[in-house]
Amino acid sequence: MDTQIGFNWRESVRLGLIGGLVALSLSLIGVVETFGGRGIISGVISLGQILLFGAMAGAGYMSARQNPHARTGLNLVGGLIAGLLASLPLIVLVFVAGPINLRDFLPNASPGLLKLLIFEQDQATGSLLLLAVSAVVGLVGAGITLLPGRVRHPLLMGLLFVLMVGLLSEIIILAWGTKGLGLKIRRFMFDKGLSIRGTLLVFLIVAGLNALWGALGGRAQARVSALPAQQQKVLGWGRIALGVLFMLVLPMILRTYLTEVINNVGLFILMGFGLNIVVGFAGLLDLGYVAFFAIGAYTMGVLTSQGELGVAGMSFWSALPIAVAASVLAGVILGVPVLRMRGDYLAIVTLGFGEIIRILALSDFLAPAIGGAQGILKIPKASLGGLEFVAPETLYYLILAACLVAAFVSWRLRDARLGRQWMAMREDEDVAEAMGINLVQTKLLAFAMGAAFAGLSGAIFATKLSSIFPHSFNLLISINVLCLIIVGGMGSLPGVMVGALILVGLPELLREFAEYRLLMYGALLIVMMLSRPEGFWPEESRKRELHEFETEPVLAD
Amino acid sequence: MTILIANQVTKRFGGLTALSALNLEIKERSISSIIGPNGAGKTTFFNCVTGFYQAEEGEIIFEGRPIHSRRPDQITSLGVARTYQNIRLFANMTAMENILVGLHPKLRSTWVGAVLGSPGTRHEEDEAHEEARQLLGFVGLRGKGDIVAKNLAYGDQRRLEIGRALASHPRLLLLDEPTAGMNPAETAEMTAFIQRLRDELGITILLIEHQMRVVMGISETIAVLDYGEKIAEGTPAEIQGNPQVIEAYLGRGAAEVT
């Protein structure tokens, strides 16, 4: 019996076919053809091809991962088979699409796509070529898993960065490559996408740094943790100072367009911190969170607008506390009726609350006060000692300050008595109550605190845009904020930032890909939830870091 | 001196009478047990004492004060703490944090103080952490403070739950099947630990228990419930000899327990 070292061929076949179906559907929804002309490495490979062959390489990679203990040769053959099979659906497509006109029901099965698939050769040669290339790609995919970690990590990292830089090449060129030194670097590195020189440069730098860290990082970390607690603390503060300094100079590095993107991300981070308190800490599922954002924005609008709807003509700074207070009040008003509700019921009621606020904003009933569908216009910019927060680069600092305050408050509260109250309530309401926790007060504080951050975000949003309209406050914002918390890691503060960068920042940068953006967004969410359900930057690791000094060594038991 | 008096306590769920006119007196610094078949009303009685349920009739008096119409948190701060039959820890919080939540009623700091990092808040937090560390040590979880509760071994979870209950400085501790699911060695250890709670901390212990070895070993008095009624009360020896109990509950196995 050789079952122990037997190779799981069935798994290779299955993964190969899955890879093939992915490649086929990518082709048939038009992604491959649309991005066939979008070079990642100019003249070498296009985004369309990367997506296509990514499916095959993925099949080979996964097949080898499924058989970690098999002999190298067998694994390579498994990858080869997976790659081969992954091309089969495409070859079937090529041959079927010749005699039969598929375009009646599959509009994207165009001649252009077919030509692309068979490398612009005739049907027979092209198909064989596709078969061969897929097999090799599958083989390479499997081969990667067999490399030792210290080679594999730099390799994958390098490839990932090449892909990212290639993907974002247009934005990078726009931001930095228009004049002076930037122009020279651009000529060197970019053509249509990355040039070959640029590719090598990016790859070598990233892979080199990664390899260096792999070789020396462990030792460096060991030396840091060997330092006495006092020095480690200093080091920790140093790291924070460095981070703050980086954030301060960020707009100068990023230039206007990217700063604008970061500003949008910042507003979502701010909301994320707020909802993280409500959902992540206190476990109260709130689907109507956008309501508080809207109330903050509308309060700011009504109080400061210089148009006909403005009632007070206040400055940004004097209206800001009122806007936040209005959101807090709304948070408490929502909180009171839902005090006795849990889980799904709470989600439905808050969902309704969010919709009520949006519909009220849109209604004719309130139109005389807040403009209905016409919204509020002429909201003035904030200014501070002569500095007007108009350009994205200056507005950035306003948003940064708000985010830092929110992060600080969240961080302090998390490790305080109130944070423990929230978490205990999240874990078991009845027991928490028996421990002497006042549930009413604890819940209302969570709603109020969450609403305050959203109100702050809304107020800045209003002055940022100078005008606000009801359609800016739709359900999708609530969903987005919730998603970014989940993607980042429930309850985790760095997770909120990572989640916002991925779910708000990336789609903004990938505008070029128009309607496929949401597709990628959805695919990312699914892959993410399957492979890393705890989020990109989960809470647990923080705990171990943070409480390390409390642990005395555990003796063997 | 009596610490707890239950007087004619009745609790109904729809047509079912879970407790009917129950009378019980618990002496200060004693270890007493409530036993009875499943569904006899033991946990219901615990829930009535701790305020999770409101008894329809009768009164419950703790240290001379009626507590039958008070909220769970008020009863906790008066000095009654409990553990649960199916462990109910705050599963995703660390052992340390679980105890700190138990200390909650003693803490006074507000969220404003926490945000500003006021000296009073810091001082209080430091003291609370120190006390929590000592409690962890007392229940035998030294060095396990940063382990998330759900990752603790089963026996450790039981101990942590007791630790959390102790954090509120109770004078009466209700333990709901503290040795459920434990092997003989763990059970013996837990039994000794319960005795320590009374001897060293002077806490009155009332426990629900199914393992006769534990009940007969440490209880000074035993009350037997069946269908919500108290059918017997007395010392272990008296209970073992009571024919009504043997019939209702202990059955033929009673003779083996000595």
Tab-separated table of N, CA and C in Angstrom, chain A residues 408-409 412-421 423-438 445 449 540 542-544 547-554 557, chain B residues 52 71-73 76 84 88-94 96-97 100-102 104-105 107-111 114-117 122 124-125 129 133 142-146 148 150-151 164:
chain	number	residue	atom	x	y	z
A	408	PHE	N	-6.722	57.969	18.967
A	408	PHE	CA	-6.254	58.080	20.344
A	408	PHE	C	-7.373	57.733	21.329
A	409	VAL	N	-8.534	58.305	21.077
A	409	VAL	CA	-9.667	58.039	21.975
A	409	VAL	C	-10.011	56.551	21.965
A	412	ARG	N	-7.298	54.573	23.867
A	412	ARG	CA	-7.373	54.741	25.315
A	412	ARG	C	-8.570	54.002	25.899
A	413	LEU	N	-9.720	54.105	25.209
A	413	LEU	CA	-10.928	53.507	25.752
A	413	LEU	C	-10.875	51.985	25.711
A	414	ARG	N	-10.214	51.450	24.672
A	414	ARG	CA	-10.173	49.996	24.514
A	414	ARG	C	-9.572	49.319	25.736
A	415	ASP	N	-8.504	49.915	26.271
A	415	ASP	CA	-7.828	49.275	27.396
A	415	ASP	C	-8.308	49.811	28.739
A	416	ALA	N	-9.386	50.564	28.714
A	416	ALA	CA	-9.883	51.124	29.965
A	416	ALA	C	-11.105	50.351	30.439
A	417	ARG	N	-11.638	50.829	31.550
A	417	ARG	CA	-12.797	50.179	32.134
A	417	ARG	C	-13.956	50.131	31.139
A	418	LEU	N	-14.182	51.260	30.439
A	418	LEU	CA	-15.299	51.315	29.503
A	418	LEU	C	-15.111	50.303	28.367
A	419	GLY	N	-13.866	50.180	27.868
A	419	GLY	CA	-13.607	49.223	26.803
A	419	GLY	C	-13.915	47.801	27.253
A	420	ARG	N	-13.549	47.479	28.482
A	420	ARG	CA	-13.850	46.138	29.002
A	420	ARG	C	-15.345	45.947	29.159
A	421	GLN	N	-16.035	47.034	29.573
A	421	GLN	CA	-17.494	46.947	29.682
A	421	GLN	C	-18.089	46.591	28.318
A	423	MET	N	-16.684	45.165	25.726
A	423	MET	CA	-16.352	43.810	25.260
A	423	MET	C	-17.099	42.748	26.048
A	424	ALA	N	-17.241	42.975	27.361
A	424	ALA	CA	-17.977	42.004	28.166
A	424	ALA	C	-19.426	41.927	27.684
A	425	MET	N	-19.980	43.079	27.346
A	425	MET	CA	-21.350	43.124	26.860
A	425	MET	C	-21.461	42.378	25.528
A	426	ARG	N	-20.440	42.561	24.674
A	426	ARG	CA	-20.414	41.866	23.395
A	426	ARG	C	-20.383	40.356	23.602
A	427	GLU	N	-19.617	39.916	24.611
A	427	GLU	CA	-19.434	38.478	24.795
A	427	GLU	C	-20.655	37.817	25.424
A	428	ASP	N	-21.227	38.435	26.449
A	428	ASP	CA	-22.359	37.817	27.135
A	428	ASP	C	-23.093	38.887	27.938
A	429	GLU	N	-24.202	39.340	27.383
A	429	GLU	CA	-24.911	40.461	28.000
A	429	GLU	C	-25.394	40.152	29.412
A	430	ASP	N	-25.948	38.947	29.592
A	430	ASP	CA	-26.520	38.609	30.904
A	430	ASP	C	-25.457	38.589	31.985
A	431	VAL	N	-24.347	37.910	31.672
A	431	VAL	CA	-23.288	37.813	32.667
A	431	VAL	C	-22.696	39.192	32.932
A	432	ALA	N	-22.530	39.966	31.862
A	432	ALA	CA	-21.991	41.309	32.037
A	432	ALA	C	-22.870	42.090	33.002
A	433	GLU	N	-24.167	41.947	32.847
A	433	GLU	CA	-25.082	42.666	33.730
A	433	GLU	C	-24.921	42.192	35.178
A	434	ALA	N	-24.783	40.873	35.320
A	434	ALA	CA	-24.614	40.333	36.667
A	434	ALA	C	-23.312	40.814	37.303
A	435	MET	N	-22.315	41.147	36.469
A	435	MET	CA	-21.036	41.638	37.000
A	435	MET	C	-21.144	43.098	37.429
A	436	GLY	N	-22.346	43.653	37.334
A	436	GLY	CA	-22.511	45.025	37.770
A	436	GLY	C	-22.340	46.047	36.668
A	437	ILE	N	-22.341	45.595	35.417
A	437	ILE	CA	-22.211	46.548	34.314
A	437	ILE	C	-23.589	47.091	33.964
A	438	ASN	N	-23.686	48.404	33.941
A	438	ASN	CA	-24.946	49.043	33.602
A	438	ASN	C	-25.105	49.021	32.085
A	445	LEU	N	-23.354	54.823	25.554
A	445	LEU	CA	-22.027	55.408	25.355
A	445	LEU	C	-21.407	54.907	24.057
A	449	MET	N	-20.528	57.495	21.182
A	449	MET	CA	-19.131	57.646	20.778
A	449	MET	C	-18.993	57.363	19.285
A	540	GLU	N	-6.085	39.850	17.825
A	540	GLU	CA	-5.417	38.914	18.732
A	540	GLU	C	-3.926	39.196	18.897
A	542	ARG	N	-2.370	41.830	18.619
A	542	ARG	CA	-2.188	43.012	19.447
A	542	ARG	C	-2.153	42.620	20.919
A	543	LYS	N	-3.077	41.744	21.264
A	543	LYS	CA	-3.183	41.353	22.648
A	543	LYS	C	-1.890	40.743	23.148
A	544	ARG	N	-1.343	39.861	22.331
A	544	ARG	CA	-0.127	39.205	22.771
A	544	ARG	C	0.997	40.219	22.921
A	547	HIS	N	0.288	42.528	26.083
A	547	HIS	CA	0.254	41.973	27.434
A	547	HIS	C	1.469	41.117	27.741
A	548	GLU	N	2.425	41.167	26.839
A	548	GLU	CA	3.570	40.299	27.002
A	548	GLU	C	4.229	40.485	28.357
A	549	PHE	N	4.317	41.766	28.766
A	549	PHE	CA	5.030	42.045	30.005
A	549	PHE	C	4.287	41.537	31.231
A	550	GLU	N	3.017	41.182	31.056
A	550	GLU	CA	2.270	40.705	32.208
A	550	GLU	C	2.503	39.225	32.474
A	551	THR	N	3.013	38.553	31.470
A	551	THR	CA	3.114	37.113	31.593
A	551	THR	C	4.415	36.719	32.240
A	552	GLU	N	4.278	35.955	33.278
A	552	GLU	CA	5.485	35.337	33.798
A	552	GLU	C	5.644	34.028	33.057
A	553	PRO	N	6.866	33.530	32.920
A	553	PRO	CA	7.043	32.309	32.152
A	553	PRO	C	6.200	31.159	32.712
A	554	VAL	N	5.546	30.449	31.836
A	554	VAL	CA	4.709	29.337	32.269
A	554	VAL	C	5.588	28.100	32.385
A	557	ASP	N	3.498	22.274	32.281
A	557	ASP	CA	2.414	21.666	33.042
A	557	ASP	C	1.525	20.824	32.138
B	52	PHE	N	-31.539	36.856	38.246
B	52	PHE	CA	-31.799	36.574	36.832
B	52	PHE	C	-33.287	36.316	36.629
B	71	ARG	N	-32.075	43.959	40.960
B	71	ARG	CA	-31.435	43.592	39.692
B	71	ARG	C	-30.173	42.787	39.963
B	72	PRO	N	-29.742	41.990	38.961
B	72	PRO	CA	-28.540	41.166	39.148
B	72	PRO	C	-27.323	41.972	39.595
B	73	ASP	N	-27.123	43.150	38.987
B	73	ASP	CA	-25.912	43.905	39.334
B	73	ASP	C	-25.977	44.422	40.774
B	76	THR	N	-25.122	41.549	42.983
B	76	THR	CA	-23.678	41.320	42.954
B	76	THR	C	-22.958	42.285	43.883
B	84	TYR	N	-21.510	29.484	36.533
B	84	TYR	CA	-22.601	28.935	35.726
B	84	TYR	C	-22.347	27.470	35.391
B	88	ARG	N	-19.716	30.307	31.519
B	88	ARG	CA	-20.034	31.508	30.747
B	88	ARG	C	-18.977	32.577	30.979
B	89	LEU	N	-17.805	32.322	30.447
B	89	LEU	CA	-16.748	33.328	30.499
B	89	LEU	C	-16.940	34.296	29.349
B	90	PHE	N	-16.215	35.411	29.370
B	90	PHE	CA	-16.169	36.303	28.209
B	90	PHE	C	-15.121	35.704	27.280
B	91	ALA	N	-15.603	34.856	26.366
B	91	ALA	CA	-14.725	33.910	25.671
B	91	ALA	C	-13.591	34.554	24.886
B	92	ASN	N	-13.854	35.722	24.294
B	92	ASN	CA	-12.813	36.323	23.451
B	92	ASN	C	-11.983	37.363	24.182
B	93	MET	N	-12.116	37.418	25.488
B	93	MET	CA	-11.269	38.326	26.257
B	93	MET	C	-10.235	37.482	27.001
B	94	THR	N	-9.135	38.118	27.389
B	94	THR	CA	-8.102	37.358	28.067
B	94	THR	C	-8.551	37.023	29.487
B	96	MET	N	-7.014	37.747	32.143
B	96	MET	CA	-6.837	38.980	32.920
B	96	MET	C	-8.058	39.883	32.775
B	97	GLU	N	-8.487	40.079	31.541
B	97	GLU	CA	-9.614	40.979	31.301
B	97	GLU	C	-10.899	40.440	31.937
B	100	LEU	N	-10.732	41.435	35.419
B	100	LEU	CA	-10.898	42.891	35.531
B	100	LEU	C	-12.370	43.279	35.401
B	101	VAL	N	-13.099	42.567	34.535
B	101	VAL	CA	-14.540	42.847	34.439
B	101	VAL	C	-15.208	42.497	35.763
B	102	GLY	N	-14.750	41.420	36.391
B	102	GLY	CA	-15.295	41.052	37.690
B	102	GLY	C	-15.055	42.139	38.729
B	104	HIS	N	-15.128	45.173	38.150
B	104	HIS	CA	-15.814	46.372	37.672
B	104	HIS	C	-16.551	47.185	38.751
B	105	PRO	N	-17.369	46.540	39.598
B	105	PRO	CA	-18.145	47.355	40.545
B	105	PRO	C	-17.278	48.169	41.495
B	107	LEU	N	-14.519	49.719	40.621
B	107	LEU	CA	-13.803	50.807	39.954
B	107	LEU	C	-14.710	52.017	39.795
B	108	ARG	N	-14.099	53.182	39.830
B	108	ARG	CA	-14.872	54.414	39.785
B	108	ARG	C	-14.544	55.272	38.572
B	109	SER	N	-13.447	54.979	37.884
B	109	SER	CA	-12.967	55.898	36.857
B	109	SER	C	-13.979	56.011	35.716
B	110	THR	N	-14.031	57.184	35.098
B	110	THR	CA	-14.957	57.417	33.997
B	110	THR	C	-14.193	57.358	32.677
B	111	TRP	N	-14.949	57.377	31.587
B	111	TRP	CA	-14.275	57.308	30.287
B	111	TRP	C	-13.491	58.574	29.992
B	114	ALA	N	-10.218	58.146	31.443
B	114	ALA	CA	-9.430	57.180	30.686
B	114	ALA	C	-8.817	57.823	29.443
B	115	VAL	N	-9.618	58.654	28.758
B	115	VAL	CA	-9.105	59.300	27.545
B	115	VAL	C	-7.982	60.260	27.895
B	116	LEU	N	-8.196	61.042	28.970
B	116	LEU	CA	-7.185	62.034	29.332
B	116	LEU	C	-6.002	61.405	30.061
B	117	GLY	N	-6.159	60.160	30.490
B	117	GLY	CA	-5.082	59.498	31.215
B	117	GLY	C	-4.817	60.173	32.551
B	122	ARG	N	-5.204	56.178	36.205
B	122	ARG	CA	-4.024	55.310	36.061
B	122	ARG	C	-3.753	54.521	37.331
B	124	GLU	N	-5.853	53.784	39.673
B	124	GLU	CA	-6.887	52.787	39.873
B	124	GLU	C	-6.669	51.579	38.960
B	125	GLU	N	-6.295	51.836	37.697
B	125	GLU	CA	-6.054	50.738	36.755
B	125	GLU	C	-4.884	49.865	37.227
B	129	HIS	N	-5.154	45.990	38.110
B	129	HIS	CA	-4.334	44.960	37.464
B	129	HIS	C	-3.593	44.133	38.507
B	133	ARG	N	-4.044	40.213	39.105
B	133	ARG	CA	-2.914	39.281	39.045
B	133	ARG	C	-2.897	38.367	40.271
B	142	ARG	N	-1.614	31.523	37.501
B	142	ARG	CA	-0.469	32.430	37.429
B	142	ARG	C	0.206	32.304	36.062
B	143	GLY	N	0.470	33.444	35.447
B	143	GLY	CA	1.181	33.415	34.160
B	143	GLY	C	0.290	33.118	32.974
B	144	LYS	N	-0.995	32.921	33.218
B	144	LYS	CA	-1.881	32.651	32.084
B	144	LYS	C	-2.797	33.830	31.796
B	145	GLY	N	-2.431	34.991	32.340
B	145	GLY	CA	-3.303	36.165	32.246
B	145	GLY	C	-3.603	36.624	30.842
B	146	ASP	N	-2.669	36.429	29.912
B	146	ASP	CA	-2.916	36.970	28.587
B	146	ASP	C	-3.452	35.929	27.613
B	148	VAL	N	-6.393	34.063	25.863
B	148	VAL	CA	-7.816	34.318	25.617
B	148	VAL	C	-8.619	33.186	26.249
B	150	LYS	N	-11.237	31.457	25.834
B	150	LYS	CA	-11.729	30.261	25.139
B	150	LYS	C	-10.588	29.289	24.832
B	151	ASN	N	-9.346	29.764	24.898
B	151	ASN	CA	-8.213	28.877	24.627
B	151	ASN	C	-7.672	28.205	25.881
B	164	ARG	N	-13.265	35.141	38.581
B	164	ARG	CA	-14.050	36.309	38.192
B	164	ARG	C	-15.118	36.596	39.243
